[in-house]
Short mmCIF file of C-alpha atoms in Angstrom, two decimals:
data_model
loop_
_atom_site.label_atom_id
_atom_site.label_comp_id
_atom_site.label_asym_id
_atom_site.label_seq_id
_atom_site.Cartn_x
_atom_site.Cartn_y
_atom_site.Cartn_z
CA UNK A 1 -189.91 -81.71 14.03
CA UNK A 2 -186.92 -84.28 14.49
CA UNK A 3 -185.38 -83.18 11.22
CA UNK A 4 -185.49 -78.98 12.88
CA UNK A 5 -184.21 -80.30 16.13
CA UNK A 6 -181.36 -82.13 14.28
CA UNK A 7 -180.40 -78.84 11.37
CA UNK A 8 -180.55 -76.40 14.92
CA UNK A 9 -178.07 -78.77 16.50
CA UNK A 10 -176.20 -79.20 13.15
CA UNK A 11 -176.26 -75.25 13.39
CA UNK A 12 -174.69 -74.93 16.43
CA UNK A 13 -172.33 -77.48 16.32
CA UNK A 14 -170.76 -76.28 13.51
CA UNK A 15 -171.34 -72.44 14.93
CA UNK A 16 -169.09 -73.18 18.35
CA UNK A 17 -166.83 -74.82 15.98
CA UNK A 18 -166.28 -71.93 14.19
CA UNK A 19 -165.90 -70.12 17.73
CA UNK A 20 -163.52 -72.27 18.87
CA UNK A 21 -160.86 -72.10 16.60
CA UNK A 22 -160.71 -68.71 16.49
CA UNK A 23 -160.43 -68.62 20.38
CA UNK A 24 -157.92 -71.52 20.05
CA UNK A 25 -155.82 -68.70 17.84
CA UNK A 26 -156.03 -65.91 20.31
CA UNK A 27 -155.08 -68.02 23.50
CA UNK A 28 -152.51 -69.24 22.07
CA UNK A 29 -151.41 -65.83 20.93
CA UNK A 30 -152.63 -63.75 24.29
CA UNK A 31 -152.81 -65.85 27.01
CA UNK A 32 -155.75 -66.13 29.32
CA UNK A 33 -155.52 -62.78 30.58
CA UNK A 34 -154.86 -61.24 27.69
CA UNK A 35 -157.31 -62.79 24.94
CA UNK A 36 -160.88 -60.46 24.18
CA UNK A 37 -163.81 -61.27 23.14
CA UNK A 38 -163.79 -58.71 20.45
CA UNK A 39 -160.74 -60.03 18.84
CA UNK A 40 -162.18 -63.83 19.10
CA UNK A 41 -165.54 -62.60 17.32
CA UNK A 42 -162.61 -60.23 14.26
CA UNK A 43 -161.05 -63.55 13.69
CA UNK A 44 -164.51 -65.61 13.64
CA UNK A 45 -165.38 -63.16 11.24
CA UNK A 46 -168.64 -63.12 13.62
CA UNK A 47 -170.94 -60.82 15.77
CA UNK A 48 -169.52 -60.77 19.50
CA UNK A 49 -172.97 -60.79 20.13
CA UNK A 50 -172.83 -64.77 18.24
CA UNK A 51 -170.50 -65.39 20.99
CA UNK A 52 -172.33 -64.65 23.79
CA UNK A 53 -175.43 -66.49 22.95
CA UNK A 54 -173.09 -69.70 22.93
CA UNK A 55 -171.06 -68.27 26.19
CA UNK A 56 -171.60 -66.28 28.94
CA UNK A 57 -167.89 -64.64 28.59
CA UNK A 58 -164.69 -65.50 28.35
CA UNK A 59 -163.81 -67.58 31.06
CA UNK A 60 -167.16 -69.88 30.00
CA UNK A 61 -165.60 -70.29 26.34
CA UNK A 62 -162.10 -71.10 27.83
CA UNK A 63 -163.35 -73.92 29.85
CA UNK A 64 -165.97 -75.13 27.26
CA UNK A 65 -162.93 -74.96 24.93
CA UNK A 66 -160.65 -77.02 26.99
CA UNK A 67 -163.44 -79.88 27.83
CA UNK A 68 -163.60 -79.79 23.99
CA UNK A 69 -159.98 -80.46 23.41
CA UNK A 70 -159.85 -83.08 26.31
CA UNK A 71 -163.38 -84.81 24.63
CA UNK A 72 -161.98 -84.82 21.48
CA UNK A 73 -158.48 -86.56 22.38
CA UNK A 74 -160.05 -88.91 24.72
CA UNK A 75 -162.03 -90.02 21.39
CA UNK A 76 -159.85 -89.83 18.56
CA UNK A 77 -156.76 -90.34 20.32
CA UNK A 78 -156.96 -93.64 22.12
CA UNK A 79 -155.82 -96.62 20.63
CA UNK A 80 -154.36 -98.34 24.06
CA UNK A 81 -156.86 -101.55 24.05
CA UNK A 82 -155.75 -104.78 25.69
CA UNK A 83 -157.13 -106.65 22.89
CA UNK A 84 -155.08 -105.29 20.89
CA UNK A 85 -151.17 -106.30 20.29
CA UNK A 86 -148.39 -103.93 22.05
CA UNK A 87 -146.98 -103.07 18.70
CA UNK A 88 -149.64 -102.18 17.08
CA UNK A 89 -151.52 -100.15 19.92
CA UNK A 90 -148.20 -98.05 20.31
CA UNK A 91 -147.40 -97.74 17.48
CA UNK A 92 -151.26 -96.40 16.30
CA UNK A 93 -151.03 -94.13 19.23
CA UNK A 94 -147.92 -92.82 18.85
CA UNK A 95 -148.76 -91.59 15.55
CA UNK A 96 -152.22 -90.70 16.08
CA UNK A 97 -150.48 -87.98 18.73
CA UNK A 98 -147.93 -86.83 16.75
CA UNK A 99 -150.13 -86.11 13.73
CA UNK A 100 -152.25 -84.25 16.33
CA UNK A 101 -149.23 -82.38 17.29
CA UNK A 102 -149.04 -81.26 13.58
CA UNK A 103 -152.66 -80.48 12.63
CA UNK A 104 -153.69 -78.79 16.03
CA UNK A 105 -151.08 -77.66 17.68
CA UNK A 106 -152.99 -75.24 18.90
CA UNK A 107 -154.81 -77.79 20.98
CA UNK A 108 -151.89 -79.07 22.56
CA UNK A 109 -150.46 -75.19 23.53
CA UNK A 110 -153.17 -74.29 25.55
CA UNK A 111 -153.40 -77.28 27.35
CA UNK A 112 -149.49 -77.29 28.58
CA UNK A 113 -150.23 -73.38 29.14
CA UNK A 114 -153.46 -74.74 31.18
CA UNK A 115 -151.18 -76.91 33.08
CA UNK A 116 -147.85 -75.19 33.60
CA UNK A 117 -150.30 -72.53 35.09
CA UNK A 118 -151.96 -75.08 38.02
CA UNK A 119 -154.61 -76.32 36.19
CA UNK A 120 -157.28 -73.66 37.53
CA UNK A 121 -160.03 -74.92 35.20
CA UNK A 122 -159.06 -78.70 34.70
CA UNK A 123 -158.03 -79.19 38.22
CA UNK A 124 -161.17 -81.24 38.61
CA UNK A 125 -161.02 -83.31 35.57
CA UNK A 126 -157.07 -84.02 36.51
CA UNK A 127 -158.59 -85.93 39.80
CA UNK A 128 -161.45 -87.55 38.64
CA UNK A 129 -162.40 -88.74 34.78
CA UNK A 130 -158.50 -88.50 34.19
CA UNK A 131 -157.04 -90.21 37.30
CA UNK A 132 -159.97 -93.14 35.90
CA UNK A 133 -159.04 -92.92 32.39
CA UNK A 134 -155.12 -92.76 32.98
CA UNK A 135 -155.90 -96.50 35.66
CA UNK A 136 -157.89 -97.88 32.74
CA UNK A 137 -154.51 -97.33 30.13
CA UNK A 138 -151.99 -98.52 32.88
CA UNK A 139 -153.81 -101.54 33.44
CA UNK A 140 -153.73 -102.30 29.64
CA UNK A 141 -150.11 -101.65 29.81
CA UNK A 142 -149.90 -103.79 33.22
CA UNK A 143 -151.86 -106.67 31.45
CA UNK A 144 -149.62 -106.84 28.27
CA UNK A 145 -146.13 -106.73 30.54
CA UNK A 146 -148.05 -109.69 33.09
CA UNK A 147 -148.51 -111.66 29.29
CA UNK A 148 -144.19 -111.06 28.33
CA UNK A 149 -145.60 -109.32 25.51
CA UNK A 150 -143.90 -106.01 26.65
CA UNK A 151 -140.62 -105.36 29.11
CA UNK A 152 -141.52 -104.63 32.87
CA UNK A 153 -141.41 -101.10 32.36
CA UNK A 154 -143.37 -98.40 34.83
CA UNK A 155 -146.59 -97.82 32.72
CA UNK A 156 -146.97 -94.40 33.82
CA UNK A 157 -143.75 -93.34 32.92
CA UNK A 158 -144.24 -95.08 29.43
CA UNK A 159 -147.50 -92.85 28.81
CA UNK A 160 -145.53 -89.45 30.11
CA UNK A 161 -142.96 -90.40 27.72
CA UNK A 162 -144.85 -90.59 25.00
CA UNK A 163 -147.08 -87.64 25.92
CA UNK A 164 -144.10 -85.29 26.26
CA UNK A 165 -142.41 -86.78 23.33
CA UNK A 166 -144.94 -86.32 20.33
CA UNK A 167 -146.91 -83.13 21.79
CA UNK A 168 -143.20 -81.54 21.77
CA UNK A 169 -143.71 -81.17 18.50
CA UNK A 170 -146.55 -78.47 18.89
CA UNK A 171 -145.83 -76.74 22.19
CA UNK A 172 -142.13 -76.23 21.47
CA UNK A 173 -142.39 -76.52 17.49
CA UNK A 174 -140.10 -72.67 17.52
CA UNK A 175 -137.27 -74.29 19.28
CA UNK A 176 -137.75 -77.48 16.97
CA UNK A 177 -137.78 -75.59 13.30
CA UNK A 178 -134.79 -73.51 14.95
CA UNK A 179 -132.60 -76.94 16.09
CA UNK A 180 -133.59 -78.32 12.26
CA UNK A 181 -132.66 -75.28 10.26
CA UNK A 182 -135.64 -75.46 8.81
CA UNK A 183 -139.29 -72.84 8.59
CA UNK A 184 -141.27 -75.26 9.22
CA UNK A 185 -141.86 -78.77 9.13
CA UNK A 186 -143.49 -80.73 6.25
CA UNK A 187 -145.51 -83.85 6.14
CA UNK A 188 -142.22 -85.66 5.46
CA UNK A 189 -140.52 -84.12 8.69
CA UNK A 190 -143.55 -85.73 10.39
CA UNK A 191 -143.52 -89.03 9.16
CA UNK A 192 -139.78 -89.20 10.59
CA UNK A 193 -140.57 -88.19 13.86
CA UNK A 194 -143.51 -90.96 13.96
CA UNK A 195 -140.95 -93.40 12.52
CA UNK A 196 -138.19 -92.51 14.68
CA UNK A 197 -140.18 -92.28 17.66
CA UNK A 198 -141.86 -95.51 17.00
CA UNK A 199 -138.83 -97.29 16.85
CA UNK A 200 -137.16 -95.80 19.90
CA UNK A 201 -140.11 -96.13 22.15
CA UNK A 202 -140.98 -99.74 21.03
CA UNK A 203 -137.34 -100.93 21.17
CA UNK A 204 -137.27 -99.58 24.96
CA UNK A 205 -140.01 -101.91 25.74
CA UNK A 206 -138.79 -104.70 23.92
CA UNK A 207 -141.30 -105.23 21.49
CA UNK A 208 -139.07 -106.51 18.20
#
C-alpha cells in the first residue's frame, strides 16, 4: 500500500513537473494575460484535460508555479550560513545564482515580471516567509561584519546587489548577448561572470 501511495506521488510529481515547464515557456513568452491553457497542454505534449486535474485554471497553475520557483530557490539556493566563512558562503552563493540564471532563466523572468507588476500573487509571501527569511540572511551577514570578518557594509543592500547582479543574466540575457556580440552565452561566458562577479563583490566587502 506504501509502495502505491509513494509510485502515485512519484506520478504526480513528475506529472506537474512536466506542467510546469511548459507553463514556465508560455509566461515567459505571453505574459499573464496572454498565456492559454491550450497552448500550455501543445507544449506539454499533454491532454488540457491532464492540466486541470492538477489545477483548477490558469491563475491556480500560475501561483502554484511561482510557490514552486520560490520553494525551490529557498532550497537549492541558500548557502548564507553563519557557520560558514564569508568567502566561501559568497562566493557558493554567488555562483549557485548565476548558474541558476543560466539553466532556468525562465524561473527568474517570471518572477521580475511577477514583481515589476505589484506582486498580485506573492504579495503575501513578500511580507511574511520572505520578510523572515531575508532577517534570518541579514543577521548572518550582521554576525560575520560584528566578527571583522567582512567590511561594515548595509547587508540588505549586499543581498540586492547580488540578486540584481547574477539574475541579470536571465531577465535581461537579449540586451547582454547584444552588448557581447555574441548569440548566446556558453558555459565559458558563465564561468567569467561567476569569476568576475566573485571577485568584485568580495573585494567590496573586504574579504582578501
Amino acid at each position: 500500500m506504501a509502495k502505491a501511495k509513494m509510485s502515485e506521488g512519484s506520478v504526480r510529481q513528475k506529472n506537474k513537473a512536466i506542467i510546469f515547464n511548459a507553463a514556465k515557456k508560455e509566461f515567459v513568452t505571453y505574459g499573464f494575460k496572454g498565456a492559454s491553457i491550450k497552448r500550455i497542454a501543445e507544449r506539454a505534449n499533454i491532454a488540457r484535460a491532464n492540466i486541470h486535474y492538477y489545477f483548477q485554471d490558469k491563475t491556480d497553475l500560475y501561483q502554484q508555479l511561482l510557490s514552486n520557483i520560490v520553494e525551490i530557490w529557498n532550497r537549492d539556493y541558500d548557502t548564507l550560513n553563519a557557520e560558514l566563512e564569508p568567502k566561501q558562503a559568497l562566493s557558493a552563493y554567488i555562483r549557485a545564482k548565476v548558474m541558476h540564471s543560466k539553466d532556468d532563466p525562465d524561473s527568474s523572468r517570471i518572477f521580475a515580471s511577477e514583481l515589476i507588476h505589484g506582486a498580485p500573487v506573492l504579495n503575501e509571501y513578500l511580507n511574511s516567509d520572505f520578510k523572515e527569511w531575508l532577517k534570518s540572511k541579514v543577521a548572518v551577514i550582521q554576525t560575520w561584519i560584528d566578527k571583522g570578518l567582512i567590511d561594515n557594509v548595509n547587508p540588505h543592500h549586499l543581498l540586492f546587489l547580488i540578486w540584481s547582479s547574477t539574475q541579470h543574466y536571465a531577465d535581461f540575457n537579449v540586451q547582454v548577448i547584444a552588448a557581447l556580440d555574441k548569440d548566446a552565452m556558453s558555459d565559458e561566458d558563465f564561468e567569467g561572470v561567476v569569476s568576475s562577479l566573485t571577485q568584485i563583490i568580495l573585494k567590496g566587502c573586504g574579504i582578501h
